[in-house]
mmCIF file of C-alpha atoms and ligand atoms in Angstrom:
data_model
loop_
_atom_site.group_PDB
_atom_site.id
_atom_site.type_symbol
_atom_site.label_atom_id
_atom_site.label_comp_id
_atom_site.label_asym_id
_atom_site.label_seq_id
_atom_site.Cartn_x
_atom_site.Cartn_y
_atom_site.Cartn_z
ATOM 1 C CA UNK A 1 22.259 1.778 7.568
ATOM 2 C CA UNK A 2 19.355 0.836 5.768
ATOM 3 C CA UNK A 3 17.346 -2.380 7.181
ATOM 4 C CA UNK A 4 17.158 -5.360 4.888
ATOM 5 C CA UNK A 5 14.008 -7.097 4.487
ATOM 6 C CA UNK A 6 13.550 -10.357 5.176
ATOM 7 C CA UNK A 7 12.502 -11.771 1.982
ATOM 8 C CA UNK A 8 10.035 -15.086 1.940
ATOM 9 C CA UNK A 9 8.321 -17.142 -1.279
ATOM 10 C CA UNK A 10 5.575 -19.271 -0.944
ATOM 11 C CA UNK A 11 4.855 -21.497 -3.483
ATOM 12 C CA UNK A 12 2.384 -23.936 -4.241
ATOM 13 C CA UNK A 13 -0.438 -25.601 -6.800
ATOM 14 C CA UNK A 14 -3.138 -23.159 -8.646
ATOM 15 C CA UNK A 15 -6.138 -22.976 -6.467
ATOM 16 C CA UNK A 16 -4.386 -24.443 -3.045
ATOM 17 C CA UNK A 17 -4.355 -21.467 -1.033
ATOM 18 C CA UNK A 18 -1.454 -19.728 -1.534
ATOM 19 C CA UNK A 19 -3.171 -16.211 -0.903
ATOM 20 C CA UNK A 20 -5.600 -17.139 1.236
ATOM 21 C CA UNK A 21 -2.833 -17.828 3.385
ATOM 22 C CA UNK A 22 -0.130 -15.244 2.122
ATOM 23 C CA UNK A 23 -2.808 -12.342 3.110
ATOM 24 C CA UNK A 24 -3.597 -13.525 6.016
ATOM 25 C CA UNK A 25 0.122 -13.991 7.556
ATOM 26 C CA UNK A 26 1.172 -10.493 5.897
ATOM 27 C CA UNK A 27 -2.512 -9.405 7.997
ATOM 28 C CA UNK A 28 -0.929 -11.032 10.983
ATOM 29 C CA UNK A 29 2.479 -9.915 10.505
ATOM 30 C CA UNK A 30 1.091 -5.972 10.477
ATOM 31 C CA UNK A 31 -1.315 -6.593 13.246
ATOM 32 C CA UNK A 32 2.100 -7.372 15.708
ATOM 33 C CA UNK A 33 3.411 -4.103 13.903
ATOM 34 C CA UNK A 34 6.006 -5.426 11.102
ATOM 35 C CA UNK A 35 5.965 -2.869 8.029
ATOM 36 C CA UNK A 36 4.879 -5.713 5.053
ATOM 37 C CA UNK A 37 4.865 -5.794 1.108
ATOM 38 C CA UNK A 38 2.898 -8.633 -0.469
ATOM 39 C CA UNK A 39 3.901 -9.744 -4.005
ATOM 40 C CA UNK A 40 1.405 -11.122 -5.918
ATOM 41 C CA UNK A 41 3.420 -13.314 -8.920
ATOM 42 C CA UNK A 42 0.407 -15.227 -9.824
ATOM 43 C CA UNK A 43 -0.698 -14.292 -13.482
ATOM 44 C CA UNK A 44 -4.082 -14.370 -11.898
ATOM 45 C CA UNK A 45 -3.173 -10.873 -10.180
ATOM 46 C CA UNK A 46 -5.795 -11.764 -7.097
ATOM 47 C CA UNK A 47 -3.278 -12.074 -4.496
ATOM 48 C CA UNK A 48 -3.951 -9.137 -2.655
ATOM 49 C CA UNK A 49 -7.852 -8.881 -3.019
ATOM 50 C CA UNK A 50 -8.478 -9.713 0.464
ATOM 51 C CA UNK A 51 -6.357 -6.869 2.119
ATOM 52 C CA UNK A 52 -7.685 -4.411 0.018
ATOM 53 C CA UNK A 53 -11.387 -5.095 0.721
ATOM 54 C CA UNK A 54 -12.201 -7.484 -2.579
ATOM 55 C CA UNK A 55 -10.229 -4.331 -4.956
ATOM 56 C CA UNK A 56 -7.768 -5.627 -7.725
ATOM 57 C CA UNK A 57 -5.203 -3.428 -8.139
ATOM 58 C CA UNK A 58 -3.564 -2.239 -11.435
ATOM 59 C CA UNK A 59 -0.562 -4.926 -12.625
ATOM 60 C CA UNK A 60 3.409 -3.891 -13.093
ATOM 61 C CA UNK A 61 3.037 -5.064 -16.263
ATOM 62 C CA UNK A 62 -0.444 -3.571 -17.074
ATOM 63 C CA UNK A 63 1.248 -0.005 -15.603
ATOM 64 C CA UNK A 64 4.439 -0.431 -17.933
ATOM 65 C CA UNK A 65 2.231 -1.358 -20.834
ATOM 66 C CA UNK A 66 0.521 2.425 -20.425
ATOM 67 C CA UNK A 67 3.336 4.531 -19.688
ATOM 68 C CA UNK A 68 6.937 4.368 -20.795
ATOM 69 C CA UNK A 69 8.529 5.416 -17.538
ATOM 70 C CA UNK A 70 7.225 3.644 -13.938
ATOM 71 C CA UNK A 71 8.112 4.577 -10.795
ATOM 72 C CA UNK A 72 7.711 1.774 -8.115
ATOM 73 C CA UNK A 73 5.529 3.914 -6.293
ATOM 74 C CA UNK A 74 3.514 4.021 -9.202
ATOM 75 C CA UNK A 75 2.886 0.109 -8.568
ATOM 76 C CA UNK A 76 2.629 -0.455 -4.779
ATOM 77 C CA UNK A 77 -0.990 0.060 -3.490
ATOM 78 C CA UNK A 78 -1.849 0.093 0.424
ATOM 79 C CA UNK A 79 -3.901 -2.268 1.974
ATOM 80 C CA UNK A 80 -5.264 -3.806 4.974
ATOM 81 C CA UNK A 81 -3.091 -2.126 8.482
ATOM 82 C CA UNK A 82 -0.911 -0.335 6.015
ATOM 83 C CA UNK A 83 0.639 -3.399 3.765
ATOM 84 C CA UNK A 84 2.390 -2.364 0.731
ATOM 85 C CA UNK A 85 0.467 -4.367 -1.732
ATOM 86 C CA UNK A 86 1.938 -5.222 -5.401
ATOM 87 C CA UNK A 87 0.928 -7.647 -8.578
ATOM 88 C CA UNK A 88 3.427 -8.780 -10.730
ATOM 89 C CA UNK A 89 1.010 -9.248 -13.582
ATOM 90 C CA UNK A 90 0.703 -11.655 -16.342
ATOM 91 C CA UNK A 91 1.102 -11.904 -19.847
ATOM 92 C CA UNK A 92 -1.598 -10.530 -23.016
ATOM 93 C CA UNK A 93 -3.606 -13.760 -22.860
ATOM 94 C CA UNK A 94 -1.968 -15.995 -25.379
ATOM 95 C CA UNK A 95 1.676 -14.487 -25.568
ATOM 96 C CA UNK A 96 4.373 -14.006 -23.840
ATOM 97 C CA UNK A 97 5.818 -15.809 -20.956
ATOM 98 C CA UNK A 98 3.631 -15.905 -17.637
ATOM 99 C CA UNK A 99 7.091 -15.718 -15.410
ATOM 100 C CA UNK A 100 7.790 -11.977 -16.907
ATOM 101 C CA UNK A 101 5.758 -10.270 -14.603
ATOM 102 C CA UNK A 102 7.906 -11.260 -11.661
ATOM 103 C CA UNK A 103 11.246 -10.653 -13.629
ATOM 104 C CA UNK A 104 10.059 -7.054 -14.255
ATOM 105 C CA UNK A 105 8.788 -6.001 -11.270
ATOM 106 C CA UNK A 106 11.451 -7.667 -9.359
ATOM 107 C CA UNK A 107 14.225 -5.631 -11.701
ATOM 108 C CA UNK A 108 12.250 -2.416 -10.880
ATOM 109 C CA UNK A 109 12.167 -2.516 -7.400
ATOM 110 C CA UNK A 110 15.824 -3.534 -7.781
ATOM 111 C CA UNK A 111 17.116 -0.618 -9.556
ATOM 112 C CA UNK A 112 14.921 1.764 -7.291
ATOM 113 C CA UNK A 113 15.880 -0.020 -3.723
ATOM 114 C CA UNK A 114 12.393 -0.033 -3.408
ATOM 115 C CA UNK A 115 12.408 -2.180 -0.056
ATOM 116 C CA UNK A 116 15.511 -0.308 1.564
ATOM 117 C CA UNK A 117 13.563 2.952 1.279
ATOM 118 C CA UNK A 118 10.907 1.937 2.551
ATOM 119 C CA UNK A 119 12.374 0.019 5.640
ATOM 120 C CA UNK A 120 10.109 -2.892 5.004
ATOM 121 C CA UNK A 121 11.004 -5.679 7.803
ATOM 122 C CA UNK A 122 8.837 -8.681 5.182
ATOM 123 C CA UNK A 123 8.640 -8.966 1.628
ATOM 124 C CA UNK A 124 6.299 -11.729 0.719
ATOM 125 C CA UNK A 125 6.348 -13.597 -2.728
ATOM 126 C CA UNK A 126 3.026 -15.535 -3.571
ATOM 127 C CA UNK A 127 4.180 -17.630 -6.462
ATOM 128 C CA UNK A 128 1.996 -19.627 -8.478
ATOM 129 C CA UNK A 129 4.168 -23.113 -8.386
ATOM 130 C CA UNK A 130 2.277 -25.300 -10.561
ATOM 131 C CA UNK A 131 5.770 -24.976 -12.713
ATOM 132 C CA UNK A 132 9.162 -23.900 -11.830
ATOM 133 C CA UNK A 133 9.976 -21.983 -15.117
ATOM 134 C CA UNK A 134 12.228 -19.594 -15.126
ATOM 135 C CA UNK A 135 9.726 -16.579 -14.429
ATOM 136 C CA UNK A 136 8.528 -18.162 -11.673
ATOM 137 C CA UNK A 137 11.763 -19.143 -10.321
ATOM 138 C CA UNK A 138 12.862 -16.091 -9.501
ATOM 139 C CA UNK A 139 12.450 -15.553 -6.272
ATOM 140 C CA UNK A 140 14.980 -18.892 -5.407
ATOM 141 C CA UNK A 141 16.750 -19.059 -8.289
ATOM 142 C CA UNK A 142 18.696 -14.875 -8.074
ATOM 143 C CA UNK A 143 18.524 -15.706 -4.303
ATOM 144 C CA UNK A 144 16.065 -12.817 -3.717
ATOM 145 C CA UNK A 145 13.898 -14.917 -1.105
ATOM 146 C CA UNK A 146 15.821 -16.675 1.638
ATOM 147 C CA UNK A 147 13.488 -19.154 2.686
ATOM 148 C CA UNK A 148 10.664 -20.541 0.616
ATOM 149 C CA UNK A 149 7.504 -22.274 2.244
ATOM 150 C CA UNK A 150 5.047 -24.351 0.020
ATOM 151 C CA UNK A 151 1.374 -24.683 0.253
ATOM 152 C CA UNK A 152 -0.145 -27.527 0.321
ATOM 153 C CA UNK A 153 -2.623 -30.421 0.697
ATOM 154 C CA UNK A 154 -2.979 -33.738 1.048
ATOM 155 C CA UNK A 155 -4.137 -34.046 -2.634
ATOM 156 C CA UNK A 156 -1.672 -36.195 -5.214
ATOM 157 C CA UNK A 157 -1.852 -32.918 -7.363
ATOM 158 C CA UNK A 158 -0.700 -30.475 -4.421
ATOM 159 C CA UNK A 159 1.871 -32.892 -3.027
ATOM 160 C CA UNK A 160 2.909 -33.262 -6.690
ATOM 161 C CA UNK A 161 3.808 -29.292 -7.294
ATOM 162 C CA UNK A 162 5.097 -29.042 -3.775
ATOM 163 C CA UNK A 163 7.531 -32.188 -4.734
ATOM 164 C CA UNK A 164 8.578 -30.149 -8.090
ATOM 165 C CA UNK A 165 8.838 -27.233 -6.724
ATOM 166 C CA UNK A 166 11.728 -29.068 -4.202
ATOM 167 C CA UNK A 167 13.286 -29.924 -7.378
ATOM 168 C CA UNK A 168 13.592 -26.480 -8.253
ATOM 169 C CA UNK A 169 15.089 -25.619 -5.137
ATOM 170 C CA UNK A 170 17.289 -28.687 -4.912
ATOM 171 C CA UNK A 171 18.609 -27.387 -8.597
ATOM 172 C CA UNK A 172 19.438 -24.047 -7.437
ATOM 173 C CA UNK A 173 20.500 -24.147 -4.023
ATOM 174 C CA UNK A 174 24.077 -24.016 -5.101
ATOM 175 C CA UNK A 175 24.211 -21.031 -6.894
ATOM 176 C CA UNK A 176 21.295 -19.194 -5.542
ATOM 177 C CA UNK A 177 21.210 -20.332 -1.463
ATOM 178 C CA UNK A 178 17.401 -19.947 -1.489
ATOM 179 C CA UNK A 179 16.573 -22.550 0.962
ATOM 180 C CA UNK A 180 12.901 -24.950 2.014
ATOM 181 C CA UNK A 181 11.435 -23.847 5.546
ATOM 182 C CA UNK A 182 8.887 -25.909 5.302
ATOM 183 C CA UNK A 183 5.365 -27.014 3.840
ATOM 184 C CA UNK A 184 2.125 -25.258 4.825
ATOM 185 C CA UNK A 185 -0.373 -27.694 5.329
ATOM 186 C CA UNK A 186 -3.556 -26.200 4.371
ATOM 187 C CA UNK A 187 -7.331 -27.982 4.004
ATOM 188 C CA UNK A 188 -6.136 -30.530 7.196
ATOM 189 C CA UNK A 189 -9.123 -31.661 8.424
ATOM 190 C CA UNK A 190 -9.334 -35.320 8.508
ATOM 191 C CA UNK A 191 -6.604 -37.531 10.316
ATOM 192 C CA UNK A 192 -5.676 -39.594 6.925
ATOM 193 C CA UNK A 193 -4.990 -35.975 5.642
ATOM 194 C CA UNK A 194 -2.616 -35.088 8.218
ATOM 195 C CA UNK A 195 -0.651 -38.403 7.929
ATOM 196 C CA UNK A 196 -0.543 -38.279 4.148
ATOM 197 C CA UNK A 197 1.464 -34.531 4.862
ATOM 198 C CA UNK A 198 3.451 -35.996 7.850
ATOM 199 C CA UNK A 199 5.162 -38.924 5.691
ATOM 200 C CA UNK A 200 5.598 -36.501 2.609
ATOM 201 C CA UNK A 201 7.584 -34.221 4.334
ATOM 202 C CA UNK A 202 9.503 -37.098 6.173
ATOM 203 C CA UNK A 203 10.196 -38.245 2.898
ATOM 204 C CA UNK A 204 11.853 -35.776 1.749
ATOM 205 C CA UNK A 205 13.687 -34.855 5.247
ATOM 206 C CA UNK A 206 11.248 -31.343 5.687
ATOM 207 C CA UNK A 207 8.401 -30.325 7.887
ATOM 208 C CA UNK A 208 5.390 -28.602 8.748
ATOM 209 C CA UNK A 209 5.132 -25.627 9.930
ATOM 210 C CA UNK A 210 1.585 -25.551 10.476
ATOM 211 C CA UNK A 211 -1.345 -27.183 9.914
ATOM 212 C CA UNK A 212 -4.158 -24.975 8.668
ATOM 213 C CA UNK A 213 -7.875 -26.194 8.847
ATOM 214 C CA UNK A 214 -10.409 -25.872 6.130
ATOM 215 C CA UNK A 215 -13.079 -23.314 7.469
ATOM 216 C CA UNK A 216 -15.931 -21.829 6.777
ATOM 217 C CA UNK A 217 -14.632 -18.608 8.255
ATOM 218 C CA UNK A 218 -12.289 -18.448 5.540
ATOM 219 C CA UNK A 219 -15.091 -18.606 3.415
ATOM 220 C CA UNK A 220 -16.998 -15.851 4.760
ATOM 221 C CA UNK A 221 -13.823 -13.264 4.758
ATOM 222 C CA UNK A 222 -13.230 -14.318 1.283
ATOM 223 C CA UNK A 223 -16.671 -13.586 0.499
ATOM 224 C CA UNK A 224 -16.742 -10.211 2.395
ATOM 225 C CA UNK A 225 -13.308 -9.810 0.125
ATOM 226 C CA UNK A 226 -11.198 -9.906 3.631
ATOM 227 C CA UNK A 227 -8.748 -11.680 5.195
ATOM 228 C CA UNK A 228 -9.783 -13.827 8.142
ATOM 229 C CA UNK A 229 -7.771 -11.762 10.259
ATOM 230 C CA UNK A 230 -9.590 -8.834 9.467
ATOM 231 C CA UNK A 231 -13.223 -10.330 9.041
ATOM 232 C CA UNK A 232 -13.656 -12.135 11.916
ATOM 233 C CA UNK A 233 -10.140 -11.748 14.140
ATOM 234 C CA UNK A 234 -11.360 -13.379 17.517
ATOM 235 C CA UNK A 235 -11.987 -16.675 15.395
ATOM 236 C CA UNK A 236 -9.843 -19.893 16.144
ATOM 237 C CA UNK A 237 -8.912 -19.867 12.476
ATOM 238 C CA UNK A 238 -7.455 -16.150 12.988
ATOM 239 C CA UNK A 239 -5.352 -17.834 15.591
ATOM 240 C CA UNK A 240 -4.140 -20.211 13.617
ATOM 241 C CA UNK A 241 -2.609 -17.915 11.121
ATOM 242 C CA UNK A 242 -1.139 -15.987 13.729
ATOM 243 C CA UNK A 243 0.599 -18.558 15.004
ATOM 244 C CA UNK A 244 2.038 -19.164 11.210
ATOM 245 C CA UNK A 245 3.049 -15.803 10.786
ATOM 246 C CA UNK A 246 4.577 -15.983 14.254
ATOM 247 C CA UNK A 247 6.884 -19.210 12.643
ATOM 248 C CA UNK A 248 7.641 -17.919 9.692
ATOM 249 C CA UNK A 249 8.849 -14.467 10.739
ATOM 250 C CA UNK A 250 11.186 -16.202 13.703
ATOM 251 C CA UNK A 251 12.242 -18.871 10.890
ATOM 252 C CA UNK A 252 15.577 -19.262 10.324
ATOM 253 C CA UNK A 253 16.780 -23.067 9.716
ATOM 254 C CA UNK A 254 15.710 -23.281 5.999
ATOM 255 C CA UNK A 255 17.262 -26.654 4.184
ATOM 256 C CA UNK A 256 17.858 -28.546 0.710
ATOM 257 C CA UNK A 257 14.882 -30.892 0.149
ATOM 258 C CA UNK A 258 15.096 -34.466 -0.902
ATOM 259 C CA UNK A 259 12.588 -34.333 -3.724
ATOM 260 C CA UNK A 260 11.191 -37.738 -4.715
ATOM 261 C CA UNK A 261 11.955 -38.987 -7.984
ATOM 262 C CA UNK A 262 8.727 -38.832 -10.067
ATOM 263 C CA UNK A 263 8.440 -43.172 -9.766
ATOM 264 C CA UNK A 264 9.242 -42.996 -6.112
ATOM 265 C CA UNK A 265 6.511 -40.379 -5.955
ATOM 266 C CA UNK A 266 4.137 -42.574 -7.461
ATOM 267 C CA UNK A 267 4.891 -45.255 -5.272
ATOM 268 C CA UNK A 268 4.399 -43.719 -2.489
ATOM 269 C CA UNK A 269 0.987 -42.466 -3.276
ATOM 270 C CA UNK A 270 -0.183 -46.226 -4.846
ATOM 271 C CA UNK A 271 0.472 -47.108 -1.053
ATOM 272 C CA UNK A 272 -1.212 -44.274 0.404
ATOM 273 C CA UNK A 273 -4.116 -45.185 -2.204
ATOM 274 C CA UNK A 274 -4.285 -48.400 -1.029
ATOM 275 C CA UNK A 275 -4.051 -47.946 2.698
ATOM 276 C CA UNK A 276 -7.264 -45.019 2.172
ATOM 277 C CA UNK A 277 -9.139 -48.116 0.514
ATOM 278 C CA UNK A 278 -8.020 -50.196 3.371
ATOM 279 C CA UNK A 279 -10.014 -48.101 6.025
ATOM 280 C CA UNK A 280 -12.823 -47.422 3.847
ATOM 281 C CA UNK A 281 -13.495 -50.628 3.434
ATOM 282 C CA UNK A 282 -12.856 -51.341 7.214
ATOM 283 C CA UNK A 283 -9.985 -53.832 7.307
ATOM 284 C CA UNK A 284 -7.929 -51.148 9.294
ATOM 285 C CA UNK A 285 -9.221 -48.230 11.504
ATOM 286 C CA UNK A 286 -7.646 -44.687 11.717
ATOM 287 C CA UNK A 287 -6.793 -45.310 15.446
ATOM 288 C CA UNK A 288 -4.115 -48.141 13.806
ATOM 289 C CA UNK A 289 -2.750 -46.038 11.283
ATOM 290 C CA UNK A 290 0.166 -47.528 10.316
ATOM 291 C CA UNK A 291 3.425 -46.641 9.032
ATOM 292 C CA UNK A 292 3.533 -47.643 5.504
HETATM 293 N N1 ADP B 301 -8.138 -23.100 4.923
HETATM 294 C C1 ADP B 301 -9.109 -22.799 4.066
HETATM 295 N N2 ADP B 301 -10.416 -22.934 4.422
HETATM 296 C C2 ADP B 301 -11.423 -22.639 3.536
HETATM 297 N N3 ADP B 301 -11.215 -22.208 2.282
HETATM 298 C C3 ADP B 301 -9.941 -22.043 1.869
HETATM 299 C C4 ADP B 301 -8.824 -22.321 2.726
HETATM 300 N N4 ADP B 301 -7.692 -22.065 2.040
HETATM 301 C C5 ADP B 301 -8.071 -21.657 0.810
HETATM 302 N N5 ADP B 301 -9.421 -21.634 0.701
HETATM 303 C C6 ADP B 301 -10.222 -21.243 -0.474
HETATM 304 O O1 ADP B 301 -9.688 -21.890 -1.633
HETATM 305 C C7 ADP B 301 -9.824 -21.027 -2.771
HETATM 306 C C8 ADP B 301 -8.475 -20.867 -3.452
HETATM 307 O O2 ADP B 301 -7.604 -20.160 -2.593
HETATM 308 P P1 ADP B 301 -6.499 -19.157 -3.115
HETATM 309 O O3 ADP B 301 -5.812 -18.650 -1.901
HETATM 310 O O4 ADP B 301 -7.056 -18.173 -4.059
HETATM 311 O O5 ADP B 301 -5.543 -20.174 -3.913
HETATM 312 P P2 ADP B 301 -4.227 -19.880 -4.756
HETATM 313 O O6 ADP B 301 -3.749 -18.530 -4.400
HETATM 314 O O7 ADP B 301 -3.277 -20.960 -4.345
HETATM 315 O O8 ADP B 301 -4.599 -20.019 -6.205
HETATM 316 C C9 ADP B 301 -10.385 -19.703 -2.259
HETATM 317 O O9 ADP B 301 -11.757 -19.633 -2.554
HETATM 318 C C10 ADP B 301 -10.129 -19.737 -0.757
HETATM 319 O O10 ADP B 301 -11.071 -19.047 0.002
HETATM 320 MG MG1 MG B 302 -3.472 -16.900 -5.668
#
């Protein structure tokens, strides 16, 4: 019998890292000798840059817009250690919905049993979560990932999508089953970063998974148009997205979120605000952080 891929979605805010982080755990995930696909479902089409040395690669959509018949072949492009690299595509700028892209290629790979045939053991969804439309919900809402992962910061804005996105999930995990394994902290650096992530994910009864450092080296790969593990694999940074890609592949406890309501949300960030202004101004040091 065929194998059946285990299928993962990470989500998160434009700009936070989502295929930074993507590429380099499909990287990691090849390196230990899985067979990959990465699914780009960003309109921005850049998701899989970095495994195919800084190359864009022709859309699903752009491909169906030029010929009338596509096979999925036609749309899968290899990259870095042999992963099967695809973008969704977006829209004609100005029309059209920016979720199509995903419900296309999605349908074609469907109808072909693209992943069956080619025994892929990870299918990786980099989604674009700024909004949960219905494009873009996809992957949870037909229950085509099984567990979704967001990326994020310890920015208002990237806690904020990672929050909605839980909505989403919370909305759909009846029908669908698509379930939260947890947030990706990315850009952790300082300790009031970590502890902003810690109490948002005990807030709404989740976790990390990992906490990923902002680094230079990711940087330099970027701008050698490589992954980290690729560009420079014997860094500590490598390391630390091996260790990712060794949690998410052995992940299997995936749960409903407790999204905040939008109020509560707000709340809960006037008090972070104020406790950040609190240690600037020296009334409390980061050794006392307190529970707030
Ligand atoms: N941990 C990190 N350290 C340094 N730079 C990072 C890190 N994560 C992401 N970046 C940088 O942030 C920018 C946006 O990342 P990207 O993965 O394209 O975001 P997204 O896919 O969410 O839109 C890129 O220039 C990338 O190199
Ligand atoms: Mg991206």
């Amino acid at each position: 019998m065929a194998k059946k891929a285990k299928q993962i979605a990470i989500y998160g805010k434009g700009g936070i890292g989502k295929s930074t982080t993507t590429s380099n755990i499909s990287a990691a995930l090849s390196e230990m000798g899985y067979k990959v696909m990465q699914f780009g479902c960003d309109p921005k089409s850049d998701s899989t840059n970095t495994l195919r040395n800084g190359k864009y690669i022709p859309t699903v959509l752009d491909t169906l817009r030029e010929r009338s018949t596509v096979k999925a072949q036609d749309v899968i492009y290899e990259g870095f250690n042999g992963i099967y690299c695809v973008e969704a595509g977006g829209p004609a700028p100005g029309v059209g919905c920016a979720g199509r892209g995903i419900i296309t290629a999605v349908e074609l790979f469907k109808q072909q049993k693209t992943f069956e045939e080619l025994e892929l053991d990870y299918v990786i969804y980099d989604v674009l979560g700024d909004v949960v439309c219905g494009g873009f919900a996809v992957p949870i809402r037909e229950g085509i990932a099984e567990h979704v992962f967001t990326v994020s910061s310890a920015d208002f804005m990237s806690v904020y999508a990672s929050n909605n996105l839980f909505k989403g999930i919370h909305k759909y995990s009846n029908s669908a089953g698509a379930l939260l394994g947890g947030v990706i902290a990315n850009s952790i650096n300082a300790p009031y970063a970590k502890e902003i992530i810690d109490d948002f994910v005990k807030q709404t009864h989740t976790q990390v998974v990992e906490y990923v450092p902002r680094s230079v080296t990711v940087t330099q790969s970027e701008l050698q148009g490589k992954t980290t593990i690729e560009a420079a694999p014997a860094s500590a940074q490598a390391d630390v997205y091996r260790s990712l890609a060794k949690k998410i592949a052995s992940h299997t406890e995936s749960k409903v979120p407790s999204p905040l309501a939008t109020n509560e949300l707000r709340e809960w960030a006037a008090k972070w605000g104020d406790y950040l202004l609190a240690l600037e101004t020296g009334t409390i040091r980061t050794e006392n952080a307190v529970n707030i």
